[in-house]
Amino acid sequence: MGNKIFISYKYSDNSVRDLPNTFSSRVTVRDYVDIIQNKLENDNHINKGENDDESLEEFQDETIRTKLADKIFDSSVTIVLVSPKMKDSQKEEKDQWIPWEIAYSLRHKSRSERKSKPNAILLVKLPDKKGKYDYVDSNFNQDSFYFNIIQKNLNNLKEPYKADESKNFLFQSYMLECYWDEFISDPNIWIDVAIEIRNNVDDYKIASRF
């Protein structure tokens, strides 16, 4: 049985590499989302994110939050598409959708008799216009590019590198990072690892606030 997956991304960011067999003259992150959603559907995963014809832009912010919260609550994995212009430096994180979606994904949530623990989080880095990842990977950028909510959940294993007989190796970070090309070649491998990390969520110091 597949997983319920929510995708968080900057819809209009067009600072990403062109895609083959794409007829649009202006490739955006949304085009990458379409590829992922088709892959997920073929692998029997359930898409809990927006379809391309399901824009929420016409709604008030509070209505959007409610609709997004419903989708995230009913999912177990949040895929965050990392792109060069996903971050608006002119706005506080609490006023941007990606960090809000990540923060909500990381919370223990209850509704009536239903409970939801933090989602698995998979950070998929998209290539820039030149097909490179320097915008996030360079030594100069790696500590300042990500939103704070992401930085707080990297290298957050409570007891780094400590293992015992009852557990397998634990990843240093709750959020699993990978590159687009390696992810899209076999999404299930990365989703499964992110789920395994989630299964050990109590071993991580989770920050779900800005």
Backbone as a chain_set.jsonl record, in Angstrom:
{"seq": "MGNKIFISYKYSDNSVRDLPNTFSSRVTVRDYVDIIQNKLENDNHINKGENDDESLEEFQDETIRTKLADKIFDSSVTIVLVSPKMKDSQKEEKDQWIPWEIAYSLRHKSRSERKSKPNAILLVKLPDKKGKYDYVDSNFNQDSFYFNIIQKNLNNLKEPYKADESKNFLFQSYMLECYWDEFISDPNIWIDVAIEIRNNVDDYKIASRF", "coords": {"N": [[0.851, -1.2, 0.0], [0.527, 2.242, -0.771], [1.932, 5.443, 0.324], [0.495, 8.394, 1.83], [1.076, 11.473, 0.487], [2.271, 14.751, 0.807], [3.173, 17.666, -0.993], [5.373, 20.319, -0.735], [6.144, 23.498, -2.014], [7.52, 26.211, -4.05], [5.468, 27.635, -6.15], [5.713, 29.397, -8.438], [8.412, 29.666, -8.969], [10.799, 30.059, -11.333], [13.456, 29.607, -11.672], [14.765, 27.272, -12.237], [16.196, 24.279, -13.715], [15.555, 23.57, -17.171], [13.167, 21.185, -18.395], [13.144, 18.011, -20.048], [11.007, 17.217, -22.831], [9.057, 19.032, -22.182], [6.608, 21.34, -22.914], [6.194, 23.884, -22.169], [7.263, 27.264, -22.273], [8.336, 28.415, -20.151], [9.579, 26.997, -17.667], [8.656, 25.999, -14.447], [8.779, 25.351, -10.865], [6.431, 24.012, -10.473], [6.159, 22.365, -12.699], [7.936, 20.35, -12.12], [6.646, 19.247, -9.95], [4.4, 18.117, -11.191], [5.6, 15.959, -12.537], [6.487, 14.419, -10.368], [4.023, 13.822, -9.114], [2.786, 12.233, -11.055], [4.524, 10.05, -11.052], [4.177, 9.156, -8.404], [1.504, 8.396, -8.437], [1.597, 6.249, -10.22], [2.982, 4.48, -8.658], [1.216, 3.814, -6.738], [0.983, 5.555, -4.578], [-0.651, 8.109, -2.646], [-1.677, 11.236, -3.597], [-1.638, 14.084, -1.686], [-1.305, 16.729, -2.081], [-1.753, 19.866, -3.891], [-3.463, 19.615, -6.988], [-2.693, 20.63, -10.359], [-4.795, 22.081, -11.37], [-6.058, 23.035, -9.207], [-5.968, 25.516, -7.745], [-5.376, 27.546, -4.875], [-5.323, 30.219, -4.639], [-7.36, 32.116, -4.761], [-8.584, 32.172, -2.342], [-8.957, 33.413, 1.068], [-6.237, 33.885, 3.406], [-6.604, 32.451, 5.847], [-8.484, 30.518, 5.167], [-7.023, 29.117, 3.274], [-4.993, 28.094, 4.922], [-6.508, 26.345, 6.49], [-7.394, 24.465, 4.587], [-4.928, 23.466, 3.673], [-3.92, 22.455, 6.066], [-5.711, 20.357, 6.513], [-4.985, 18.639, 4.422], [-2.308, 18.069, 5.052], [-2.553, 16.917, 7.59], [-3.744, 14.526, 6.929], [-1.73, 13.099, 5.743], [1.408, 11.275, 5.547], [3.932, 11.739, 4.737], [5.939, 14.494, 3.885], [7.086, 16.087, 1.118], [9.517, 18.365, 0.358], [10.24, 20.654, -2.049], [13.196, 21.972, -2.894], [14.256, 25.0, -4.105], [15.951, 27.593, -6.033], [14.721, 30.173, -5.643], [12.896, 29.863, -3.604], [12.642, 31.064, -1.191], [11.532, 34.027, 0.276], [13.129, 36.783, 0.999], [12.157, 39.142, 1.914], [10.038, 38.727, 3.52], [8.797, 37.527, 6.688], [9.336, 34.243, 8.047], [7.013, 33.082, 9.093], [5.083, 34.172, 7.543], [5.213, 32.993, 5.114], [4.426, 30.309, 2.883], [5.792, 27.787, 2.561], [7.585, 27.338, 4.887], [5.561, 27.399, 6.826], [4.007, 25.15, 6.115], [5.911, 23.142, 6.505], [6.403, 23.401, 9.264], [3.85, 22.761, 10.29], [3.697, 20.156, 9.398], [5.483, 18.914, 11.074], [4.362, 18.688, 13.552], [2.761, 17.104, 16.387], [-0.472, 16.085, 16.052], [-3.969, 16.341, 16.79], [-7.295, 15.33, 16.19], [-10.516, 15.095, 17.079], [-10.943, 11.757, 17.621], [-8.766, 11.037, 16.251], [-5.261, 10.866, 15.72], [-2.146, 12.297, 14.755], [1.204, 11.835, 14.118], [4.409, 13.557, 13.718], [5.123, 14.197, 10.267], [7.132, 12.313, 7.944], [9.953, 13.907, 6.528], [11.163, 14.94, 3.469], [13.676, 16.455, 1.756], [14.004, 17.61, -1.391], [16.342, 18.619, -3.576], [16.284, 20.875, -6.21], [17.744, 21.354, -9.464], [19.443, 24.359, -10.541], [19.13, 26.911, -13.137], [21.429, 26.371, -14.582], [21.769, 23.768, -14.126], [22.944, 23.145, -11.727], [23.741, 22.902, -8.151], [24.787, 24.735, -6.482], [23.635, 26.928, -5.268], [22.515, 26.108, -2.903], [24.294, 24.253, -1.853], [26.912, 25.259, -1.579], [29.653, 26.254, 0.554], [29.361, 28.83, 1.424], [26.641, 29.328, 1.247], [25.209, 27.282, 2.557], [24.544, 27.527, 5.287], [22.816, 29.627, 5.38], [20.894, 29.648, 3.403], [18.644, 27.895, 3.692], [15.325, 27.871, 5.153], [14.717, 28.82, 8.57], [13.237, 26.918, 9.994], [13.914, 24.599, 8.722], [16.7, 24.468, 9.113], [16.761, 24.076, 11.886], [16.008, 21.465, 12.121], [17.928, 19.885, 11.04], [20.812, 17.886, 11.586], [19.953, 17.075, 14.136], [19.759, 14.856, 15.774], [19.269, 13.419, 18.915], [21.221, 12.073, 20.46], [23.944, 12.063, 18.985], [25.182, 9.756, 16.642], [25.064, 7.617, 18.383], [24.519, 4.271, 18.972], [22.656, 1.261, 19.646], [22.071, -2.21, 20.527], [19.462, -2.698, 19.83], [18.678, -1.059, 17.776], [18.931, 0.1, 14.394], [21.353, 1.873, 12.371], [21.149, 5.356, 12.934], [20.083, 8.222, 11.229], [21.753, 11.382, 11.045], [20.19, 13.659, 10.794], [16.725, 14.659, 11.066], [15.378, 15.482, 8.817], [15.571, 14.325, 5.579], [17.868, 14.689, 2.973], [18.181, 15.022, -0.587], [19.111, 14.891, -4.105], [17.469, 16.065, -7.096], [17.786, 14.418, -9.478], [18.65, 11.915, -8.495], [16.57, 11.331, -6.807], [14.231, 11.231, -8.483], [14.785, 9.104, -10.097], [14.248, 6.859, -8.609], [11.897, 7.205, -6.607], [10.725, 5.766, -4.482], [12.731, 4.562, -2.938], [13.852, 6.719, -1.503], [11.604, 7.744, -0.2], [10.965, 5.568, 1.43], [13.203, 5.499, 3.143], [12.924, 7.982, 4.42], [10.528, 7.487, 5.78], [11.42, 5.482, 7.512], [13.148, 6.964, 9.135], [11.221, 8.596, 10.292], [9.897, 6.683, 11.823], [11.562, 6.51, 13.948], [11.228, 8.849, 15.327], [11.262, 9.818, 17.972], [13.879, 9.856, 18.67], [14.93, 12.174, 17.837], [15.421, 15.715, 18.132], [12.866, 17.511, 17.639], [11.906, 20.464, 16.064], [9.165, 22.392, 15.838], [8.286, 24.921, 15.657], [8.563, 28.35, 14.568]], "CA": [[0.0, 0.0, 0.0], [1.327, 3.448, -0.879], [1.854, 6.453, 1.371], [-0.163, 9.656, 1.518], [2.209, 12.383, 0.367], [2.019, 16.177, 0.571], [4.344, 18.307, -1.59], [5.496, 21.745, -0.434], [7.019, 24.057, -3.052], [7.242, 27.581, -4.515], [4.806, 27.387, -7.437], [6.116, 30.231, -9.571], [9.866, 29.784, -9.089], [11.231, 29.609, -12.658], [14.921, 29.633, -11.697], [15.161, 25.871, -12.237], [16.619, 23.72, -14.996], [14.518, 23.15, -18.103], [12.879, 19.759, -18.373], [12.915, 17.436, -21.38], [9.619, 16.909, -23.197], [8.148, 20.019, -21.598], [6.241, 22.264, -23.974], [6.116, 25.227, -21.626], [8.436, 28.096, -22.541], [8.774, 28.937, -18.854], [9.502, 25.893, -16.707], [8.645, 26.384, -13.04], [8.801, 24.224, -9.94], [5.186, 23.272, -10.64], [6.382, 21.325, -13.702], [8.579, 19.239, -11.41], [5.599, 18.635, -9.133], [3.597, 17.263, -12.075], [6.362, 14.722, -12.769], [6.445, 13.633, -9.131], [2.674, 13.312, -8.878], [2.557, 11.121, -11.989], [5.305, 8.922, -10.538], [3.551, 8.668, -7.183], [0.268, 7.711, -8.816], [1.971, 4.969, -10.822], [3.477, 3.61, -7.587], [0.103, 3.633, -5.801], [0.957, 6.519, -3.495], [-1.814, 8.997, -2.715], [-1.281, 12.636, -3.613], [-2.423, 14.956, -0.817], [-1.018, 18.114, -2.422], [-2.606, 20.479, -4.9], [-3.342, 19.327, -8.41], [-2.383, 21.874, -11.058], [-6.034, 22.814, -11.617], [-6.684, 23.206, -7.884], [-5.319, 26.67, -7.131], [-6.006, 28.094, -3.675], [-4.976, 31.633, -4.601], [-8.534, 32.992, -4.643], [-9.098, 32.12, -0.984], [-8.283, 34.166, 2.12], [-5.15, 33.113, 4.011], [-7.074, 31.522, 6.875], [-9.117, 29.401, 4.46], [-5.926, 28.338, 2.685], [-4.363, 27.348, 6.017], [-7.395, 25.245, 6.879], [-7.366, 23.452, 3.536], [-3.607, 22.851, 3.694], [-3.825, 21.673, 7.304], [-6.459, 19.115, 6.285], [-4.19, 17.779, 3.541], [-1.106, 17.622, 5.762], [-2.99, 16.015, 8.659], [-4.087, 13.222, 6.34], [-0.571, 12.565, 5.021], [2.471, 10.769, 6.424], [5.206, 12.194, 4.186], [5.957, 15.802, 3.236], [8.231, 16.315, 0.235], [9.77, 19.791, 0.174], [11.073, 20.899, -3.22], [14.122, 23.068, -2.627], [14.56, 25.685, -5.362], [16.739, 28.803, -5.782], [13.978, 31.348, -5.191], [11.762, 29.445, -2.775], [12.635, 31.886, 0.018], [11.324, 35.458, 0.083], [13.886, 37.436, 2.072], [11.427, 40.327, 2.344], [8.945, 38.312, 4.402], [9.128, 36.637, 7.794], [8.994, 32.855, 7.725], [5.626, 32.781, 9.463], [4.211, 34.723, 6.51], [5.465, 32.267, 3.869], [3.711, 29.035, 2.949], [6.64, 26.602, 2.706], [7.919, 27.071, 6.287], [4.343, 27.07, 7.582], [3.66, 23.761, 5.804], [6.897, 22.287, 7.163], [6.15, 23.451, 10.703], [2.639, 21.987, 10.583], [4.018, 18.75, 9.136], [6.329, 18.402, 12.152], [3.656, 18.701, 14.83], [1.829, 16.055, 16.812], [-1.778, 16.705, 15.821], [-5.131, 15.548, 17.215], [-8.615, 15.769, 15.737], [-11.475, 14.14, 17.633], [-10.244, 10.573, 18.103], [-7.634, 10.762, 15.349], [-3.998, 11.504, 16.064], [-1.153, 12.244, 13.685], [2.537, 12.22, 14.572], [5.106, 14.319, 12.672], [5.357, 13.567, 8.97], [8.485, 12.18, 7.424], [10.268, 15.081, 5.706], [12.171, 14.682, 2.437], [14.071, 17.667, 1.042], [14.495, 17.287, -2.729], [16.972, 19.809, -4.142], [16.13, 20.993, -7.658], [18.873, 22.038, -10.112], [19.168, 25.706, -11.028], [19.09, 27.059, -14.594], [22.647, 25.787, -15.15], [21.812, 22.36, -13.744], [23.823, 23.006, -10.567], [23.124, 23.004, -6.841], [25.628, 25.614, -5.667], [22.826, 27.9, -4.535], [22.249, 25.572, -1.57], [25.365, 23.375, -1.389], [28.203, 25.899, -1.365], [29.949, 26.55, 1.953], [28.869, 30.174, 1.732], [25.178, 29.372, 1.301], [24.51, 26.179, 3.209], [24.026, 27.908, 6.604], [21.912, 30.774, 5.307], [19.873, 29.512, 2.366], [17.435, 27.231, 4.164], [14.492, 28.482, 6.169], [15.123, 28.458, 9.933], [12.545, 25.698, 10.414], [14.693, 23.478, 8.178], [17.985, 24.446, 9.818], [16.56, 23.55, 13.237], [15.738, 20.025, 12.066], [19.089, 19.214, 10.479], [21.776, 17.569, 12.641], [19.184, 17.187, 15.374], [19.696, 13.603, 16.513], [19.492, 13.764, 20.326], [22.505, 11.53, 20.873], [24.591, 11.818, 17.681], [25.97, 8.569, 16.339], [24.973, 6.591, 19.406], [23.703, 3.133, 18.525], [22.642, 0.133, 20.581], [21.757, -3.47, 19.861], [18.06, -2.783, 19.431], [18.364, -0.13, 16.695], [19.851, 0.224, 13.283], [21.997, 3.182, 12.281], [20.241, 6.49, 12.899], [20.577, 9.356, 10.454], [22.077, 12.539, 11.866], [19.133, 14.665, 10.665], [15.37, 14.156, 10.845], [15.028, 15.77, 7.43], [16.439, 13.627, 4.635], [18.162, 15.513, 1.798], [18.652, 14.344, -1.792], [19.067, 15.694, -5.325], [16.366, 15.729, -7.991], [18.049, 13.305, -10.399], [18.693, 10.651, -7.776], [15.235, 11.084, -6.271], [13.224, 10.886, -9.482], [15.12, 7.804, -10.687], [13.561, 5.852, -7.799], [11.353, 7.909, -5.437], [10.359, 4.885, -3.372], [13.888, 4.356, -2.057], [13.981, 7.877, -0.631], [10.408, 7.799, 0.645], [11.092, 4.516, 2.445], [14.194, 5.911, 4.142], [12.31, 9.057, 5.207], [9.568, 6.827, 6.667], [12.196, 4.797, 8.554], [13.561, 8.012, 10.073], [10.013, 8.969, 11.035], [9.608, 5.627, 12.796], [12.44, 6.756, 15.094], [11.094, 10.289, 15.572], [11.571, 10.162, 19.358], [15.327, 9.988, 18.815], [15.325, 13.465, 17.283], [14.919, 16.928, 18.772], [12.039, 18.115, 16.602], [11.488, 21.862, 16.247], [7.982, 22.604, 14.988], [7.927, 26.327, 15.757], [9.477, 29.217, 13.828]], "C": [[0.884, 1.247, 0.0], [1.143, 4.385, 0.305], [1.048, 7.659, 0.89], [0.9, 10.753, 1.592], [1.753, 13.802, 0.031], [3.306, 16.798, 0.013], [4.294, 19.808, -1.314], [6.502, 22.361, -1.401], [6.619, 25.498, -3.369], [6.754, 27.49, -5.962], [5.471, 28.12, -8.596], [7.623, 30.365, -9.764], [10.311, 29.203, -10.433], [12.753, 29.634, -12.801], [15.505, 28.226, -11.688], [15.499, 25.391, -13.653], [15.425, 23.351, -15.873], [14.361, 21.636, -18.066], [12.691, 19.224, -19.786], [11.43, 17.144, -21.586], [8.612, 17.82, -22.501], [7.874, 21.104, -22.622], [6.136, 23.705, -23.486], [7.409, 25.99, -21.92], [9.021, 28.645, -21.243], [8.588, 27.848, -17.794], [9.57, 26.441, -15.288], [8.697, 25.129, -12.169], [7.537, 23.39, -10.078], [5.334, 22.157, -11.67], [7.062, 20.107, -13.086], [7.559, 18.5, -10.542], [4.744, 17.69, -9.972], [4.284, 15.928, -12.326], [6.296, 13.828, -11.541], [5.063, 13.024, -8.93], [2.323, 12.169, -9.82], [3.287, 9.874, -11.526], [4.622, 8.301, -9.327], [2.288, 7.883, -7.496], [0.563, 6.331, -9.401], [2.443, 3.964, -9.78], [2.457, 3.439, -6.469], [0.188, 4.498, -4.547], [-0.246, 7.442, -3.703], [-1.344, 10.44, -2.599], [-2.214, 13.461, -2.731], [-2.137, 16.434, -1.071], [-2.0, 18.643, -3.449], [-2.388, 19.839, -6.265], [-3.181, 20.655, -9.135], [-3.631, 22.72, -11.322], [-6.78, 23.128, -10.315], [-6.019, 24.364, -7.14], [-6.122, 27.173, -5.934], [-5.865, 29.609, -3.595], [-6.182, 32.542, -4.347], [-9.077, 33.04, -3.224], [-8.323, 33.047, -0.046], [-7.255, 33.263, 2.798], [-5.648, 32.083, 5.021], [-7.758, 30.307, 6.249], [-8.056, 28.494, 3.834], [-5.258, 27.491, 3.76], [-5.206, 26.146, 6.419], [-7.342, 24.108, 5.866], [-6.021, 22.719, 3.52], [-3.433, 21.97, 4.933], [-4.552, 20.341, 7.16], [-5.637, 18.129, 5.456], [-2.981, 17.218, 4.281], [-1.474, 16.645, 6.875], [-3.221, 14.607, 8.131], [-2.944, 12.638, 5.51], [0.474, 12.078, 6.019], [3.852, 11.216, 5.961], [5.018, 13.586, 3.591], [7.239, 15.913, 2.423], [8.356, 17.822, 0.035], [10.704, 19.953, -1.02], [11.896, 22.163, -2.977], [14.502, 23.702, -3.962], [15.217, 27.033, -5.065], [15.976, 29.982, -5.214], [12.773, 30.976, -4.329], [11.592, 30.35, -1.555], [12.494, 33.362, -0.334], [11.981, 36.182, 1.251], [13.19, 38.679, 2.614], [10.288, 40.003, 3.313], [9.468, 37.463, 5.549], [8.675, 35.218, 7.436], [7.53, 32.541, 8.026], [4.629, 33.28, 8.429], [4.436, 34.068, 5.145], [4.911, 30.846, 4.002], [4.625, 27.837, 3.178], [7.024, 26.353, 4.166], [6.705, 26.763, 7.147], [3.954, 25.608, 7.36], [4.626, 22.79, 6.472], [6.619, 22.233, 8.663], [4.919, 22.628, 11.073], [2.89, 20.494, 10.382], [4.765, 18.119, 10.304], [5.61, 18.304, 13.493], [2.916, 17.395, 15.106], [0.445, 16.691, 16.773], [-2.908, 15.767, 16.256], [-6.407, 16.178, 16.682], [-9.627, 14.71, 16.154], [-10.702, 12.933, 18.169], [-9.033, 10.214, 17.249], [-6.404, 11.536, 15.796], [-3.018, 11.319, 14.918], [0.194, 12.694, 14.239], [3.25, 12.98, 13.447], [5.285, 13.516, 11.382], [6.84, 13.278, 8.777], [8.731, 13.384, 6.521], [11.406, 14.74, 4.751], [12.441, 15.966, 1.669], [14.678, 17.27, -0.297], [15.035, 18.557, -3.372], [16.837, 19.796, -5.664], [17.329, 21.725, -8.257], [18.485, 23.433, -10.583], [19.224, 25.744, -12.554], [20.297, 26.411, -15.281], [22.787, 24.31, -14.8], [22.666, 22.102, -12.525], [23.053, 23.218, -9.272], [23.907, 23.925, -5.912], [24.81, 26.573, -4.812], [22.507, 27.425, -3.123], [23.44, 24.809, -1.003], [26.685, 24.068, -1.064], [28.399, 26.232, 0.113], [29.389, 27.899, 2.37], [27.361, 30.168, 1.985], [24.537, 28.381, 2.265], [23.948, 26.535, 4.591], [23.009, 29.033, 6.551], [20.77, 30.599, 4.311], [18.57, 28.949, 2.913], [16.632, 28.119, 5.124], [14.97, 28.017, 7.549], [14.494, 27.145, 10.38], [13.245, 24.462, 9.857], [16.005, 23.354, 8.926], [17.854, 23.799, 11.192], [16.385, 22.033, 13.25], [16.779, 19.252, 11.256], [20.095, 18.997, 11.61], [21.131, 17.65, 14.023], [18.938, 15.853, 16.067], [20.077, 13.888, 17.964], [20.848, 13.281, 20.828], [23.252, 11.118, 19.611], [25.459, 10.568, 17.656], [25.959, 7.508, 17.427], [24.05, 5.486, 18.923], [23.689, 2.07, 19.62], [22.147, -1.091, 19.841], [20.342, -3.516, 19.307], [17.706, -1.901, 18.234], [19.406, -0.196, 15.593], [20.492, 1.604, 13.321], [20.949, 4.286, 12.177], [20.86, 7.628, 12.1], [20.776, 10.556, 11.376], [20.945, 13.573, 11.878], [17.768, 14.017, 10.484], [14.938, 14.38, 9.406], [16.049, 15.135, 6.494], [16.615, 14.473, 3.378], [18.598, 14.653, 0.617], [18.538, 15.296, -2.979], [17.971, 15.172, -6.261], [16.645, 14.487, -8.82], [18.07, 11.963, -9.685], [17.32, 10.31, -7.186], [14.293, 10.553, -7.34], [13.532, 9.559, -10.162], [14.477, 6.658, -9.906], [13.025, 6.504, -6.518], [11.104, 7.013, -4.236], [11.513, 4.624, -2.414], [13.974, 5.481, -1.035], [12.788, 8.023, 0.294], [10.504, 6.763, 1.757], [12.087, 4.89, 3.529], [13.62, 7.011, 5.031], [11.292, 8.495, 6.195], [10.29, 6.119, 7.809], [12.701, 5.796, 9.595], [12.37, 8.437, 10.938], [9.664, 7.941, 12.109], [10.449, 5.776, 14.061], [12.373, 8.222, 15.533], [11.481, 10.687, 16.995], [13.068, 10.307, 19.603], [15.836, 11.337, 18.313], [14.708, 14.615, 18.084], [14.163, 17.717, 17.706], [11.65, 19.542, 16.984], [10.336, 22.138, 15.298], [7.479, 24.039, 15.08], [8.963, 27.159, 15.017], [10.553, 29.772, 14.759]], "O": [[1.89, 1.288, 0.708], [0.307, 4.149, 1.177], [0.937, 7.907, -0.311], [1.542, 10.94, 2.626], [0.967, 14.024, -0.89], [4.4, 16.495, 0.489], [3.307, 20.477, -1.618], [7.589, 21.818, -1.594], [5.531, 25.949, -3.009], [7.549, 27.292, -6.881], [5.759, 27.514, -9.628], [8.064, 31.109, -10.64], [10.212, 27.995, -10.651], [13.276, 29.676, -13.915], [16.61, 28.011, -11.189], [15.133, 26.021, -14.646], [14.404, 22.877, -15.374], [15.299, 20.905, -17.748], [12.133, 19.917, -20.637], [10.699, 16.863, -20.636], [7.467, 17.435, -22.261], [8.804, 21.721, -23.142], [6.005, 24.632, -24.285], [8.505, 25.437, -21.828], [10.081, 29.27, -21.248], [7.563, 27.795, -17.114], [10.44, 27.251, -14.969], [8.664, 24.004, -12.667], [7.563, 22.185, -9.827], [4.702, 21.109, -11.535], [6.798, 18.971, -13.482], [7.608, 17.276, -10.42], [4.402, 16.595, -9.527], [3.634, 14.883, -12.328], [6.076, 12.623, -11.655], [4.946, 11.84, -8.611], [1.633, 11.231, -9.422], [2.747, 8.77, -11.594], [4.501, 7.08, -9.229], [2.03, 6.837, -6.9], [-0.141, 5.363, -9.111], [2.33, 2.754, -9.975], [2.794, 2.975, -5.38], [-0.472, 4.201, -3.551], [-0.786, 7.536, -4.805], [-0.695, 10.817, -1.623], [-3.417, 13.538, -2.982], [-2.659, 17.297, -0.366], [-2.952, 17.962, -3.83], [-1.254, 19.555, -6.649], [-3.503, 21.703, -8.575], [-3.533, 23.937, -11.481], [-7.97, 23.442, -10.324], [-5.556, 24.188, -6.013], [-7.352, 27.224, -5.958], [-6.244, 30.217, -2.594], [-6.032, 33.623, -3.777], [-9.943, 33.862, -2.926], [-7.183, 33.419, -0.326], [-7.378, 32.039, 2.774], [-5.158, 30.954, 5.042], [-7.622, 29.191, 6.75], [-8.174, 27.269, 3.859], [-4.986, 26.31, 3.544], [-4.679, 25.059, 6.658], [-7.257, 22.937, 6.235], [-5.977, 21.497, 3.371], [-2.87, 20.878, 4.856], [-4.066, 19.312, 7.631], [-5.6, 16.934, 5.752], [-2.665, 16.035, 4.157], [-0.777, 15.65, 7.08], [-2.927, 13.621, 8.807], [-3.173, 11.773, 4.665], [0.426, 12.429, 7.198], [4.829, 11.09, 6.699], [4.047, 13.831, 2.874], [8.34, 15.841, 2.968], [7.411, 18.476, -0.405], [11.827, 19.45, -1.007], [11.36, 23.266, -2.871], [15.014, 23.02, -4.85], [15.06, 27.565, -3.966], [16.511, 30.723, -4.389], [11.761, 31.677, -4.321], [10.517, 30.395, -0.957], [13.252, 33.885, -1.151], [11.449, 36.193, 2.361], [13.585, 39.211, 3.652], [9.653, 40.906, 3.858], [10.466, 36.759, 5.4], [7.76, 35.022, 6.636], [6.888, 31.805, 7.277], [3.469, 32.868, 8.428], [3.908, 34.537, 4.136], [4.924, 30.258, 5.084], [4.257, 26.939, 3.935], [6.81, 25.244, 4.655], [6.788, 25.969, 8.084], [3.609, 24.907, 8.311], [4.214, 21.734, 6.951], [6.601, 21.157, 9.261], [4.938, 21.883, 12.054], [2.351, 19.666, 11.117], [4.686, 16.906, 10.501], [6.211, 17.873, 14.477], [2.504, 16.684, 14.189], [0.219, 17.727, 17.398], [-2.808, 14.549, 16.106], [-6.579, 17.396, 16.716], [-9.608, 13.583, 15.659], [-9.888, 13.081, 19.081], [-8.361, 9.213, 17.495], [-6.488, 12.698, 16.195], [-3.055, 10.316, 14.205], [0.316, 13.8, 14.766], [2.736, 13.038, 12.33], [5.56, 12.316, 11.411], [7.693, 13.928, 9.38], [7.82, 13.833, 5.826], [12.477, 14.306, 5.174], [11.551, 16.504, 1.01], [15.748, 16.662, -0.337], [14.271, 19.472, -3.678], [17.226, 18.832, -6.324], [17.877, 22.625, -7.621], [17.343, 23.667, -10.977], [19.354, 24.698, -13.19], [20.2, 25.957, -16.421], [23.789, 23.675, -15.129], [23.08, 20.966, -12.293], [21.898, 23.643, -9.27], [23.714, 23.898, -4.697], [25.258, 26.983, -3.742], [22.256, 28.243, -2.238], [23.584, 24.725, 0.216], [27.502, 23.506, -0.336], [27.43, 26.463, 0.837], [28.994, 28.093, 3.52], [26.864, 30.911, 2.831], [23.427, 28.62, 2.742], [22.979, 25.917, 5.032], [22.4, 29.362, 7.568], [19.781, 31.329, 4.372], [17.499, 29.48, 2.621], [17.178, 28.988, 5.805], [15.559, 26.944, 7.675], [15.135, 26.348, 11.066], [13.175, 23.39, 10.457], [16.387, 22.256, 9.331], [18.738, 23.055, 11.615], [16.592, 21.393, 14.281], [16.544, 18.117, 10.841], [20.214, 19.84, 12.499], [21.697, 18.222, 14.954], [18.007, 15.732, 16.864], [21.097, 14.528, 18.22], [21.543, 14.004, 21.542], [23.202, 9.955, 19.211], [26.325, 10.354, 18.504], [26.774, 6.586, 17.393], [22.921, 5.75, 18.51], [24.615, 1.994, 20.428], [21.836, -1.016, 18.652], [20.059, -4.301, 18.401], [16.587, -1.966, 17.723], [20.577, -0.499, 15.818], [20.201, 2.407, 14.208], [19.981, 4.165, 11.427], [22.033, 7.955, 12.282], [20.057, 10.723, 12.362], [20.766, 14.282, 12.868], [17.644, 12.973, 9.843], [14.214, 13.563, 8.838], [17.249, 15.385, 6.609], [15.634, 14.923, 2.784], [19.308, 13.664, 0.8], [17.945, 16.37, -2.873], [17.602, 13.999, -6.218], [15.811, 13.583, -8.861], [17.562, 10.974, -10.214], [16.957, 9.138, -7.08], [13.628, 9.538, -7.133], [12.638, 8.946, -10.746], [14.193, 5.604, -10.475], [13.635, 6.368, -5.457], [11.256, 7.448, -3.094], [11.3, 4.48, -1.21], [14.149, 5.231, 0.158], [12.949, 8.391, 1.458], [10.161, 7.052, 2.904], [11.847, 4.63, 4.708], [13.802, 6.987, 6.248], [11.199, 8.972, 7.326], [9.826, 6.15, 8.949], [12.686, 5.512, 10.793], [12.495, 8.612, 12.15], [9.187, 8.301, 13.186], [10.102, 5.241, 15.114], [13.35, 8.765, 16.049], [11.982, 11.792, 17.203], [13.476, 10.829, 20.64], [17.036, 11.609, 18.36], [13.615, 14.491, 18.635], [14.757, 18.497, 16.962], [11.137, 19.794, 18.074], [10.516, 22.118, 14.08], [6.373, 24.341, 14.632], [10.107, 26.733, 14.855], [11.42, 30.527, 14.32]]}, "num_chains": 1, "name": "protein.A"}
